Amino acid sequence: MKPAIIVVSSLVARGSVGARASQFVLERLGFPVWLVPTVTLAWHPGHGRSTRIVPDPGAFATLVEDLARSPHLGEVGAVLTGYFGHPEQVEAAAFLVAAARAANPDARFFCDPVIGDHYGLFQPPGIAEAVRDRLIPHADMAKPNRHELAWLTGRELHDEADTIAAARALGPREVVVTSSFAGEGAIGNLVVTPDEVRRAEHPLQPSAPHGTGDLLSALYLA
């Protein structure tokens, strides 16, 4: 039996983004999923305004504490974090990662920052800073896009060499960089480790669907 994976991310009623995308992929591949919703929305904000339900921070922390003392926590092989709805949720997620590792020393932590894009940060500074300071340093794997990587490391990225150097300075042993530099009319993804770099690129799409980042995170972790 494959290990369980804890997914800490957003939940939409309609669509396939955030935890909806991650859970579907992981369960299709045979991994049991423990789902911890950080915010509930009717749909992706890009599809129009919708009600945003963010759990009370105290209640969210209590739910996480329940999971952390579960007698089944040793079944967990990884924690995947994504979009957060409140800065205090980040601290609770860090606590859950530590608890999962205490129950299973082989458990891995994959951090998808989900804090910004080419327009800049779309998360409040408090959440972005908490992800940078409380999660990234403890991650085995991270998946920032190129713009998030620049913000997280405080570096300007002008080319692929800059991107590789920033990825290696970020901290996690494996860093997947999306929206990386590529040839004209193309876009790239990098996998950067201390001693290896791999790049995949494809033609730039004029209108990419939402949720592809969540899909990639789940596939790579699996």
N, CA and C of each residue as an Amber inpcrd file, in Angstrom:
protein
   666
   0.8410000  -1.1990000   0.0000000   0.0000000   0.0000000   0.0000000
   0.8720000   1.2430000   0.0000000   0.4990000   2.2250000  -0.8130000
   1.2850000   3.4460000  -0.8820000   1.0210000   4.3250000   0.3390000
   1.9930000   5.1490000   0.7180000   1.8110000   6.0030000   1.8880000
   0.7730000   7.0880000   1.6420000   0.1830000   7.5700000   2.7190000
  -0.7670000   8.6760000   2.6230000  -0.0120000   9.9840000   2.4130000
  -0.6890000  10.9520000   1.8070000  -0.1100000  12.2810000   1.6000000
  -1.0810000  13.3140000   2.1620000  -0.5750000  14.1960000   3.0000000
  -1.3900000  15.2910000   3.5340000  -1.3010000  16.4640000   2.5610000
  -2.4500000  16.9400000   2.1040000  -2.5060000  18.0860000   1.2010000
  -3.1250000  19.2590000   1.9590000  -2.3620000  20.3340000   2.0840000
  -2.8110000  21.5430000   2.7730000  -2.9220000  22.6390000   1.7230000
  -4.1520000  22.9480000   1.2990000  -4.3110000  23.9150000   0.2120000
  -5.7710000  24.3440000   0.0970000  -6.0460000  25.1440000  -0.9230000
  -7.3850000  25.6910000  -1.1320000  -8.3350000  24.6370000  -1.6880000
  -9.6240000  24.9000000  -1.5270000 -10.6600000  23.9840000  -2.0120000
 -11.7190000  24.7960000  -2.7520000 -12.0350000  24.4000000  -3.9730000
 -13.0900000  25.0660000  -4.7320000 -14.2610000  24.1030000  -4.9240000
 -15.4900000  24.6720000  -4.9580000 -16.6630000  23.8380000  -5.1890000
 -16.7330000  23.4210000  -6.6560000 -16.3850000  24.3490000  -7.5580000
 -16.4240000  24.0680000  -8.9900000 -15.0390000  24.2790000  -9.5790000
 -14.5740000  23.3050000 -10.3400000 -13.2780000  23.4530000 -10.9910000
 -12.2650000  22.4450000 -10.4870000 -11.0630000  22.5570000 -11.0140000
  -9.9980000  21.5930000 -10.6940000  -8.6970000  22.3270000 -10.4060000
  -8.7160000  23.1340000  -9.3530000  -7.5180000  23.8510000  -8.9330000
  -7.2620000  23.5560000  -7.4630000  -6.0800000  23.9380000  -6.9820000
  -5.7500000  23.7480000  -5.5790000  -5.8340000  22.2890000  -5.1750000
  -6.4350000  22.0610000  -4.0180000  -6.5210000  20.7010000  -3.4820000
  -7.3740000  19.7780000  -4.3420000  -8.3350000  20.3620000  -5.0890000
  -9.1550000  19.5120000  -5.9660000  -8.2770000  18.8190000  -7.0070000
  -7.3220000  19.5620000  -7.5800000  -6.4220000  18.9880000  -8.5810000
  -5.4430000  18.0150000  -7.9310000  -4.8560000  18.4240000  -6.8190000
  -3.8520000  17.5820000  -6.1570000  -4.4420000  16.2670000  -5.6740000
  -5.5910000  16.3500000  -5.0180000  -6.2090000  15.1400000  -4.4780000
  -6.5750000  14.1710000  -5.5980000  -7.1430000  14.6850000  -6.6750000
  -7.5390000  13.8220000  -7.7920000  -6.3410000  13.0630000  -8.3470000
  -5.2510000  13.7850000  -8.6070000  -4.0530000  13.1580000  -9.1730000
  -3.4890000  12.1020000  -8.2330000  -3.3150000  12.4750000  -6.9690000
  -2.6780000  11.5620000  -6.0160000  -3.5170000  10.3070000  -5.7880000
  -4.8240000  10.4770000  -5.6470000  -5.6650000   9.3050000  -5.4170000
  -5.7440000   8.4210000  -6.6520000  -5.7380000   9.0150000  -7.8410000
  -5.7140000   8.2190000  -9.0660000  -4.4420000   7.3820000  -9.1530000
  -3.3620000   7.8930000  -8.5630000  -2.0850000   7.1670000  -8.5790000
  -1.9350000   6.2350000  -7.3810000  -2.9790000   6.1440000  -6.5600000
  -2.9790000   5.1610000  -5.4810000  -2.5510000   5.6530000  -4.1220000
  -2.4100000   6.9840000  -3.9460000  -1.9990000   7.5250000  -2.6540000
  -3.2190000   8.0040000  -1.8720000  -3.4660000   7.4830000  -0.6710000
  -4.5350000   8.0340000   0.1670000  -4.2060000   9.4960000   0.5050000
  -5.2160000  10.3510000   0.5170000  -5.0030000  11.7730000   0.7710000
  -5.7340000  12.2130000   2.0320000  -5.0050000  12.8970000   2.9040000
  -5.6080000  13.5910000   4.0390000  -5.7140000  15.0530000   3.6150000
  -6.9080000  15.5670000   3.4760000  -7.1110000  16.9120000   2.9360000
  -7.3540000  17.9290000   4.0470000  -6.5660000  18.9960000   4.0260000
  -6.7010000  20.0760000   4.9980000  -6.9750000  21.3630000   4.2260000
  -8.2440000  21.7800000   4.0720000  -8.5680000  22.9850000   3.3010000
  -8.1770000  24.2610000   4.0570000  -7.5020000  25.1520000   3.3720000
  -7.0820000  26.4200000   3.9700000  -8.0720000  27.5390000   3.6780000
  -8.8060000  27.4380000   2.5910000  -9.8210000  28.4110000   2.2060000
 -10.7800000  27.6980000   1.2580000 -12.0550000  28.0410000   1.3440000
 -13.0490000  27.4460000   0.4570000 -13.6440000  28.5380000  -0.4210000
 -13.6920000  28.2670000  -1.7190000 -14.2220000  29.2110000  -2.6960000
 -15.2240000  28.5100000  -3.5990000 -16.1070000  29.2660000  -4.2060000
 -17.0280000  28.6710000  -5.1610000 -16.2810000  28.2060000  -6.4040000
 -15.2580000  28.9810000  -6.8130000 -14.4470000  28.6640000  -7.9910000
 -13.1700000  29.4670000  -7.9370000 -12.2720000  29.2510000  -8.8720000
 -11.0210000  29.9980000  -8.9530000 -11.3330000  31.4870000  -9.1170000
 -10.6150000  32.3690000  -8.3950000 -10.8840000  33.8070000  -8.4980000
 -10.8150000  34.3460000  -9.9290000 -10.0540000  33.6820000 -10.7870000
  -9.9710000  34.1130000 -12.1710000 -11.2710000  33.9430000 -12.9340000
 -12.2130000  33.1840000 -12.3630000 -13.5050000  32.9650000 -13.0160000
 -14.5750000  33.9140000 -12.5090000 -14.1820000  34.8620000 -11.6520000
 -15.1300000  35.8360000 -11.1300000 -15.1770000  35.8490000  -9.6130000
 -15.7700000  36.8850000  -9.0790000 -15.8650000  37.0430000  -7.6290000
 -16.7060000  35.9250000  -7.0210000 -16.2640000  35.4230000  -5.8770000
 -17.0400000  34.4060000  -5.1640000 -16.7960000  34.5520000  -3.6700000
 -17.6610000  33.9390000  -2.8980000 -17.5050000  33.9630000  -1.4420000
 -16.2260000  33.2460000  -1.0490000 -15.5160000  33.8180000  -0.0980000
 -14.2450000  33.2710000   0.3800000 -14.4210000  32.9010000   1.8540000
 -14.3360000  31.6240000   2.1600000 -14.5040000  31.1540000   3.5350000
 -13.1370000  30.7040000   4.0580000 -12.6270000  31.4370000   5.0390000
 -11.3420000  31.1020000   5.6600000 -11.6100000  30.6010000   7.0740000
 -11.1340000  29.3990000   7.4210000 -11.3740000  28.8880000   8.7710000
 -10.7960000  29.8090000   9.8360000 -11.4520000  29.8750000  10.9720000
 -10.8970000  30.5950000  12.1100000  -9.5090000  30.0250000  12.4180000
  -8.4830000  30.8800000  12.5870000  -7.1240000  30.3680000  12.8170000
  -7.0190000  29.3970000  13.9810000  -7.7700000  29.6750000  15.0550000
  -7.7290000  28.7710000  16.1990000  -8.3220000  27.4150000  15.8810000
  -9.4390000  27.4190000  15.1600000 -10.0680000  26.1580000  14.7750000
  -9.1860000  25.3830000  13.8030000  -8.5480000  26.1100000  12.8850000
  -7.6450000  25.4540000  11.9370000  -6.4830000  24.7990000  12.6720000
  -5.8990000  25.5240000  13.6310000  -4.7820000  24.9730000  14.4000000
  -5.2040000  23.7490000  15.1950000  -6.4330000  23.7740000  15.7500000
  -6.9270000  22.6320000  16.5200000  -7.1040000  21.4110000  15.6280000
  -7.6240000  21.6150000  14.4140000  -7.7710000  20.5030000  13.4740000
  -6.4080000  19.8980000  13.1530000  -5.4220000  20.7640000  12.9300000
  -4.0700000  20.2850000  12.6350000  -3.4980000  19.5110000  13.8200000
  -3.7540000  20.0030000  15.0270000  -3.2820000  19.2960000  16.2170000
  -3.9320000  17.9150000  16.3210000  -5.1970000  17.8130000  15.9540000
  -5.8660000  16.5050000  15.9460000  -5.1340000  15.5440000  15.0080000
  -4.8050000  16.0210000  13.8040000  -4.0920000  15.1780000  12.8470000
  -2.7020000  14.8020000  13.3760000  -2.0560000  15.7540000  14.0330000
  -0.6920000  15.5220000  14.5160000  -0.6300000  14.4450000  15.5950000
  -1.7230000  14.2650000  16.3370000  -1.7130000  13.2250000  17.3820000
  -2.4600000  11.9690000  16.9580000  -2.7970000  11.8930000  15.6630000
  -3.4940000  10.7070000  15.1730000  -2.6020000   9.4720000  15.2950000
  -3.1630000   8.3440000  15.7090000  -2.3750000   7.1170000  15.7750000
  -2.0070000   6.5940000  14.3820000  -2.5950000   7.2030000  13.3530000
  -2.3280000   6.7810000  11.9730000  -1.3120000   7.6860000  11.2720000
  -0.7260000   8.6190000  12.0090000   0.1760000   9.5890000  11.3760000
   1.3950000   8.9180000  10.7440000   1.7920000   7.7780000  11.2730000
   2.9220000   7.0590000  10.7020000   2.6730000   6.5630000   9.2900000
   1.3900000   6.5630000   8.8500000   1.0630000   6.1600000   7.4910000
   1.4290000   7.2350000   6.4660000   1.6620000   8.4410000   6.9520000
   1.8930000   9.5870000   6.0540000   3.3240000   9.5770000   5.5220000
   3.4360000   9.6140000   4.2030000   4.7550000   9.6140000   3.5730000
   5.1940000  10.9720000   3.0750000   4.2550000  11.9310000   3.0320000
   4.6190000  13.2620000   2.5540000   3.5450000  14.2680000   2.9340000
   3.9660000  15.5290000   2.9910000   3.0550000  16.6560000   3.1760000
   3.2590000  17.5890000   1.9930000   2.1610000  18.0130000   1.3780000
   2.1900000  18.9440000   0.2560000   1.4180000  20.1950000   0.6520000
   2.0800000  21.3500000   0.6540000   1.3930000  22.5990000   0.9720000
   1.2810000  23.4660000  -0.2690000   0.1730000  24.2110000  -0.3230000
  -0.0660000  25.0990000  -1.4530000  -0.5760000  26.4510000  -0.9990000
  -1.7760000  26.8060000  -1.4110000  -2.3470000  28.1280000  -1.1460000
  -2.8580000  28.2200000   0.2920000  -2.5180000  29.3280000   0.9700000
  -2.9610000  29.5630000   2.3430000  -3.9410000  30.7340000   2.3930000
  -4.8190000  30.6920000   3.4080000  -5.8080000  31.7490000   3.5630000
  -5.5170000  32.7080000   4.6940000  -4.5180000  32.3970000   5.5390000
  -4.2100000  33.2430000   6.7010000  -2.7760000  32.9460000   7.1300000
  -2.0160000  33.9560000   7.5730000  -0.6270000  33.7090000   7.9880000
  -0.4850000  32.6610000   9.0810000  -1.4310000  32.6040000  10.0230000
  -1.3090000  31.6380000  11.1220000  -1.4450000  30.2020000  10.6430000
  -2.0630000  30.0010000   9.4900000  -2.1590000  28.6490000   8.9440000
  -0.7780000  28.1060000   8.5810000   0.1180000  28.9930000   8.2030000
   1.4660000  28.5710000   7.8140000   2.1940000  27.9750000   9.0110000
   2.0540000  28.5980000  10.1590000   2.6800000  28.0690000  11.3690000
   2.1020000  26.7020000  11.7160000   0.7910000  26.5540000  11.5690000
   0.1610000  25.2600000  11.8400000   0.6680000  24.2020000  10.8740000
   0.8630000  24.5880000   9.6100000   1.3760000  23.6300000   8.6180000
   2.7980000  23.2020000   8.9690000   3.6170000  24.1380000   9.4280000
   4.9840000  23.8010000   9.8370000   4.9640000  22.8100000  10.9980000
   4.0430000  23.0130000  11.9250000   3.8810000  22.0850000  13.0560000
   3.4990000  20.7000000  12.5560000   2.6020000  20.6400000  11.5770000
   2.1500000  19.3550000  11.0410000   3.2800000  18.6320000  10.3180000
   4.0940000  19.3660000   9.5790000   5.2510000  18.7630000   8.9060000
   6.1880000  18.1350000   9.9370000   6.4660000  18.8620000  11.0080000
   7.3560000  18.3410000  12.0520000   6.7680000  17.0900000  12.6980000
   5.4580000  17.0950000  12.9270000   4.8080000  15.9360000  13.5330000
   4.8630000  14.7270000  12.6040000   4.6380000  14.9600000  11.3040000
   4.6820000  13.8540000  10.3340000   6.0780000  13.2410000  10.2760000
   7.0900000  14.0920000  10.3320000   8.4640000  13.5840000  10.3060000
   8.8120000  12.8480000  11.5900000   8.2540000  13.2780000  12.7090000
   8.5150000  12.5760000  13.9720000   7.8900000  11.1830000  13.9390000
   6.7110000  11.0720000  13.3040000   6.0320000   9.7760000  13.2180000
   6.6490000   8.8770000  12.1560000   7.2060000   9.4950000  11.1120000
   7.8290000   8.7460000  10.0170000   9.0370000   9.5360000   9.5290000
  10.2360000   9.1980000   9.9750000  11.4360000   9.9460000   9.5960000
  11.6770000  10.0240000   8.0910000  11.0460000   9.1360000   7.3250000
  11.2120000   9.1640000   5.8730000  10.1970000  10.0750000   5.1790000
   9.2840000  10.6790000   5.9230000   8.2730000  11.5470000   5.3280000
   8.9360000  12.7600000   4.6840000   8.4300000  13.1440000   3.5220000
   8.9750000  14.2730000   2.7750000   8.0090000  15.4450000   2.8050000
   8.5750000  16.6180000   2.6070000   7.7790000  17.8400000   2.5890000
   7.9930000  18.5630000   1.2710000   6.8990000  18.7660000   0.5300000
   6.9200000  19.4660000  -0.7480000   6.1660000  20.7840000  -0.5640000
   6.8680000  21.9030000  -0.7740000   6.2690000  23.2290000  -0.6130000
   6.0800000  23.8910000  -1.9750000   4.8320000  24.0940000  -2.3460000
   4.4960000  24.9010000  -3.5220000   4.1060000  26.2740000  -2.9750000
   4.9240000  27.3100000  -3.1850000   4.6780000  28.5970000  -2.5090000
   3.3080000  29.2180000  -2.8080000   2.9000000  29.2440000  -4.0550000
   1.6250000  29.8330000  -4.4720000   1.4390000  31.2230000  -3.8540000
   2.3860000  32.1040000  -4.1130000   2.3100000  33.4500000  -3.5410000
   2.3150000  34.5530000  -4.5920000   2.6810000  34.2430000  -5.8460000
   2.7380000  35.3100000  -6.8260000   2.9250000  34.8060000  -8.2440000
   2.9380000  35.7590000  -9.1770000   3.1500000  35.4420000 -10.5880000
   3.8620000  36.6210000 -11.2460000   3.7770000  36.7280000 -12.5670000
   4.5210000  37.7790000 -13.2580000   4.0030000  39.1810000 -12.9390000
   2.8250000  39.2820000 -12.3420000   2.3060000  40.5840000 -11.9190000
   2.8290000  40.9850000 -10.5400000   3.4360000  40.0580000  -9.8080000
   3.9060000  40.3200000  -8.4520000   3.2240000  39.3960000  -7.4560000
   3.2870000  39.7430000  -6.1810000   2.6450000  38.9290000  -5.1470000
   1.1310000  39.0530000  -5.2570000   0.4150000  37.9080000  -5.2060000
  -1.0390000  37.9720000  -5.0950000  -1.4990000  37.5510000  -3.7060000
  -0.5580000  37.1570000  -2.8670000  -0.8560000  36.8900000  -1.4680000
  -0.4240000  38.0980000  -0.6290000  -1.0870000  38.3390000   0.5210000
  -0.6420000  39.4080000   1.4110000   0.7960000  39.1530000   1.8620000
   1.5700000  40.2110000   2.1270000   2.9610000  40.0340000   2.5560000
   3.1090000  39.0940000   3.7580000   2.1530000  39.1390000   4.6870000
   2.2620000  38.2880000   5.8720000   2.2840000  36.8110000   5.5370000
   1.4720000  36.4080000   4.5630000   1.4530000  35.0040000   4.1530000
   2.7120000  34.6670000   3.3720000   3.0930000  35.5380000   2.4290000
   4.2880000  35.2840000   1.6160000   5.5390000  35.1780000   2.4840000
   5.6690000  36.0580000   3.4570000   6.8390000  36.0300000   4.3400000
   6.8350000  34.7890000   5.2200000   5.6600000  34.3800000   5.6790000
   5.5750000  33.1660000   6.5110000   5.9760000  31.9340000   5.7150000
   5.5150000  31.8400000   4.4530000   5.9130000  30.7160000   3.5960000
   7.4300000  30.7110000   3.4120000   7.9890000  31.8820000   3.1510000
   9.4420000  31.9970000   2.9460000  10.2230000  31.6020000   4.2000000
   9.7730000  32.0730000   5.3490000  10.5620000  31.9160000   6.5730000
  10.2660000  30.6300000   7.3450000   9.0270000  30.1020000   7.2550000
   8.6480000  28.9740000   8.0910000   8.5150000  27.6520000   7.3330000
   8.3360000  27.7170000   6.0220000   8.1540000  26.4800000   5.2660000
   9.3180000  26.1550000   4.3350000   9.7200000  27.0950000   3.5180000
  10.7900000  26.8360000   2.5460000  12.0490000  26.2590000   3.1980000
  12.5180000  26.7830000   4.3590000  13.7480000  26.2350000   4.9550000
  13.6390000  24.7710000   5.3770000  12.4260000  24.2640000   5.5330000
  12.2330000  22.8850000   5.9940000  11.7990000  21.9390000   4.8730000
  11.6910000  22.4520000   3.6590000  11.1860000  21.6430000   2.5550000
  12.2720000  20.7540000   1.9540000  11.8830000  19.5400000   1.5990000
  12.7580000  18.6630000   0.8180000  12.6930000  19.0470000  -0.6550000
  11.5110000  19.4860000  -1.0690000  11.2600000  19.8800000  -2.4570000
  10.4030000  21.1390000  -2.4610000  10.6600000  22.0130000  -3.4280000
   9.8550000  23.2230000  -3.5720000   9.5910000  23.4580000  -5.0520000
   8.4780000  24.1440000  -5.3520000   8.1280000  24.3930000  -6.7480000
   7.7190000  25.8520000  -6.9540000   8.6540000  26.7750000  -6.8390000
   8.3040000  28.1660000  -7.1370000   8.2970000  28.4180000  -8.6390000
   7.4390000  29.3290000  -9.1000000   7.6380000  29.7970000 -10.4570000
   8.8010000  30.7910000 -10.4530000   9.2380000  31.1960000 -11.6180000
  10.4330000  32.0530000 -11.7030000  10.2580000  33.3560000 -10.9170000
   9.0640000  33.9050000 -10.9270000   8.8120000  35.1820000 -10.2630000
   8.7870000  34.9980000  -8.7420000   8.2190000  33.8940000  -8.2790000
   8.2590000  33.5900000  -6.8500000   9.6860000  33.3420000  -6.3880000
  10.4610000  32.6330000  -7.2040000  11.8520000  32.3400000  -6.8530000
  12.6440000  33.6370000  -6.6760000  12.4270000  34.6060000  -7.5610000
  13.1230000  35.8880000  -7.4490000  12.7640000  36.5780000  -6.1340000
  11.4740000  36.5590000  -5.7840000  11.0520000  37.2130000  -4.5450000
  11.5720000  36.4610000  -3.3230000  11.4860000  35.1570000  -3.3320000
  11.9070000  34.3520000  -2.1810000  13.3960000  34.4930000  -1.8890000
  14.1980000  34.6660000  -2.9320000  15.6520000  34.7600000  -2.7540000
  16.1660000  36.1940000  -2.7680000  15.3100000  37.1470000  -3.1130000
  15.7430000  38.5430000  -3.2010000  16.7160000  38.7860000  -4.3330000
  16.6010000  38.0100000  -5.4010000  17.5340000  38.1250000  -6.5210000
  16.8010000  38.5660000  -7.7920000  17.5390000  39.1980000  -8.6800000
  17.0250000  39.4880000 -10.0100000  17.4480000  38.3520000 -10.9360000
  16.4940000  37.8210000 -11.6760000  16.7660000  36.6930000 -12.5550000
  16.6710000  37.1710000 -14.0060000  17.8180000  37.2230000 -14.6690000
  17.8670000  37.7310000 -16.0350000  17.9810000  36.6140000 -17.0690000
  18.4090000  35.4450000 -16.6330000  18.5880000  34.3540000 -17.5830000
  18.5540000  33.0230000 -16.8300000  18.7750000  31.9460000 -17.5570000
  18.7040000  30.6180000 -16.9480000  19.7870000  30.4070000 -15.8980000
  20.9770000  30.9470000 -16.1370000  22.0550000  30.7880000 -15.1600000
  21.6850000  31.4360000 -13.8230000  21.0660000  32.6270000 -13.8830000
  20.6020000  33.2900000 -12.6560000  19.5580000  32.4290000 -11.9500000
  18.6750000  31.8280000 -12.7370000  17.6020000  31.0200000 -12.1690000
  18.1520000  29.7840000 -11.4690000  19.1080000  29.1390000 -12.0870000
  19.7150000  27.9480000 -11.4870000  20.4280000  28.3080000 -10.1860000
  21.1660000  29.4140000 -10.2090000  21.8780000  29.8380000  -9.0040000
  20.9050000  30.1630000  -7.8770000  19.7970000  30.8220000  -8.2040000
  18.8050000  31.1570000  -7.1850000  18.1440000  29.9050000  -6.6380000
  17.8490000  28.9500000  -7.5150000  17.2250000  27.6980000  -7.0710000
  18.1310000  26.9610000  -6.0910000  19.4260000  26.9590000  -6.3660000
  20.3620000  26.2820000  -5.4630000  20.5520000  27.0490000  -4.1620000
  20.3020000  28.3520000  -4.1950000  20.4370000  29.1540000  -2.9760000
  19.1690000  29.1090000  -2.1270000  18.0630000  28.6450000  -2.7080000
  16.7840000  28.6710000  -1.9990000  16.7940000  27.8070000  -0.7500000
  17.4110000  26.6300000  -0.8510000  17.4910000  25.7610000   0.3290000
  17.1250000  24.3160000   0.0970000  15.9230000  24.0120000  -0.4090000
  15.5580000  22.6030000  -0.6190000  16.4960000  21.9040000  -1.5920000
  16.6760000  20.6140000  -1.3900000  17.5900000  19.8630000  -2.2520000
  17.0690000  19.7700000  -3.6840000  15.7520000  19.6520000  -3.8480000
  15.1630000  19.5870000  -5.1850000  14.2520000  20.8050000  -5.3660000
  14.5120000  21.5760000  -6.4120000  13.6920000  22.7540000  -6.6910000
  13.1960000  22.6740000  -8.1330000  11.8960000  22.6820000  -8.2930000
  11.2800000  22.7070000  -9.6140000  10.8820000  24.1530000  -9.8900000
  11.4400000  24.7340000 -10.9400000  11.1470000  26.1280000 -11.2860000
  10.2720000  26.1430000 -12.5340000   9.0580000  26.6480000 -12.3940000
   8.1530000  26.7550000 -13.5450000   8.2380000  28.1620000 -14.1330000
   7.7000000  28.3150000 -15.3480000   7.7490000  29.6040000 -16.0620000
   9.1770000  30.1050000 -16.2070000  10.0900000  29.1770000 -16.4360000
  11.4900000  29.5380000 -16.5620000  11.8040000  30.0180000 -17.9800000
  13.0190000  30.5430000 -18.1470000  13.4600000  31.0320000 -19.4520000
  13.5600000  29.8720000 -20.4430000  13.2290000  30.1540000 -21.6940000
  13.3410000  29.1610000 -22.7590000  13.5230000  29.9060000 -24.0750000
  13.4900000  29.1760000 -25.1660000  13.6620000  29.8030000 -26.4650000
  12.4940000  30.7020000 -26.8310000  12.6110000  31.4030000 -27.9240000
  11.5690000  32.3310000 -28.3530000  10.2520000  31.5860000 -28.5660000
   9.1760000  32.1310000 -27.9900000   7.8660000  31.5160000 -28.1190000
   7.6830000  30.2740000 -27.2900000   8.5930000  30.0360000 -26.3420000
   8.5230000  28.8260000 -25.5150000   8.6030000  29.1910000 -24.0380000
   8.2780000  28.2350000 -23.2020000   8.3890000  28.4010000 -21.7570000
   8.9870000  27.1250000 -21.1860000   9.7180000  27.2320000 -20.0800000
  10.4390000  26.0700000 -19.5720000  10.1480000  25.7490000 -18.1250000
  10.4260000  24.5190000 -17.7580000  10.4250000  24.0500000 -16.3780000
  11.8040000  23.4710000 -16.0900000  12.3520000  23.8170000 -14.9520000
  13.6600000  23.3010000 -14.5400000  13.5100000  22.4370000 -13.3060000
  14.3000000  21.3820000 -13.2180000  14.4930000  20.6410000 -11.9770000
  15.9510000  20.8380000 -11.6020000  16.1710000  21.4840000 -10.4670000
  17.5270000  21.8420000 -10.0540000  17.8730000  21.1290000  -8.7520000
  18.9820000  20.3980000  -8.7460000  19.5370000  19.7770000  -7.5460000
  20.9630000  20.3030000  -7.3890000  21.6490000  19.9530000  -6.3020000
  23.0080000  20.4650000  -6.1400000  23.9610000  20.0750000  -7.2580000
  23.7160000  18.9590000  -7.9370000  24.6790000  18.5090000  -8.9370000
  24.0760000  18.2200000 -10.3020000  22.8200000  18.6320000 -10.5310000
  22.1920000  18.3280000 -11.8130000  21.0980000  19.3410000 -12.1230000
  20.9050000  19.6020000 -13.4130000  19.8080000  20.4530000 -13.8710000
  19.1450000  19.7600000 -15.0510000  17.8260000  19.7100000 -15.0160000
  17.0810000  19.1820000 -16.1650000  16.0650000  20.2390000 -16.5940000
  15.8860000  20.3610000 -17.8980000  14.9460000  21.3490000 -18.4120000
  13.9860000  20.6950000 -19.3980000  12.7200000  21.0530000 -19.2840000
  11.7080000  20.6680000 -20.2720000  11.0600000  21.9630000 -20.7440000
  10.8550000  22.0850000 -22.0370000  10.1970000  23.2910000 -22.5270000
   9.1370000  22.9290000 -23.5620000   8.2040000  23.8300000 -23.7340000
   7.1270000  23.6100000 -24.6900000   6.6800000  24.9670000 -25.2250000
   5.9480000  24.9880000 -26.3290000   5.4770000  26.2670000 -26.8780000
   4.6180000  27.0260000 -25.8680000   4.7860000  28.3260000 -25.8250000
   3.9990000  29.1760000 -24.9380000   2.5410000  29.1920000 -25.3990000
   1.6270000  28.9270000 -24.4640000   0.2100000  28.8950000 -24.7990000
  -0.4300000  30.2530000 -24.5050000  -1.2490000  30.7830000 -25.3990000
  -1.8350000  32.1090000 -25.1850000  -2.8120000  32.1570000 -24.0210000
  -3.4430000  31.0370000 -23.6950000  -4.4180000  31.0160000 -22.6030000
  -4.3430000  29.6680000 -21.8990000  -3.4710000  29.5820000 -20.9060000
  -3.2810000  28.3140000 -20.1910000  -4.3900000  28.1230000 -19.1620000
  -4.8430000  26.8970000 -18.9360000  -5.8860000  26.6510000 -17.9290000
  -5.3410000  26.8300000 -16.5120000  -6.2170000  27.1500000 -15.5870000
  -5.8270000  27.2340000 -14.1840000  -5.6360000  25.8240000 -13.6260000
  -4.7650000  25.6920000 -12.6380000  -4.5810000  24.4180000 -11.9510000
  -3.4280000  23.5750000 -12.4410000  -2.7250000  24.0230000 -13.4890000
  -1.6180000  23.2090000 -13.9960000  -0.4630000  23.1310000 -12.9950000
  -0.2730000  24.1870000 -12.2120000   0.7730000  24.1500000 -11.1910000
   0.4660000  23.1380000 -10.1080000  -0.7870000  23.0950000  -9.6750000
  -1.2020000  22.1160000  -8.6650000  -1.0470000  20.6970000  -9.2120000
  -1.3810000  20.5280000 -10.4830000  -1.2350000  19.2260000 -11.1390000
   0.2270000  18.7870000 -11.1560000   1.1140000  19.7140000 -11.5380000
   2.5320000  19.3790000 -11.6140000   3.1070000  19.0450000 -10.2460000
   2.7250000  19.7970000  -9.2310000   3.2060000  19.5310000  -7.8640000
   2.8530000  18.1110000  -7.4390000   1.5890000  17.7330000  -7.6520000
   1.1400000  16.4040000  -7.2420000   1.8550000  15.3130000  -8.0290000
   2.0130000  15.5050000  -9.3410000   2.6840000  14.5060000 -10.1680000
   4.1510000  14.3430000  -9.7590000   4.8250000  15.4710000  -9.5330000
   6.2450000  15.3980000  -9.1790000   6.4180000  14.7320000  -7.8150000
   5.5870000  15.0920000  -6.8500000   5.6880000  14.4900000  -5.5240000
   5.4010000  12.9990000  -5.5920000   4.3790000  12.6170000  -6.3520000
   4.0370000  11.1970000  -6.4810000   5.1970000  10.3930000  -7.0620000
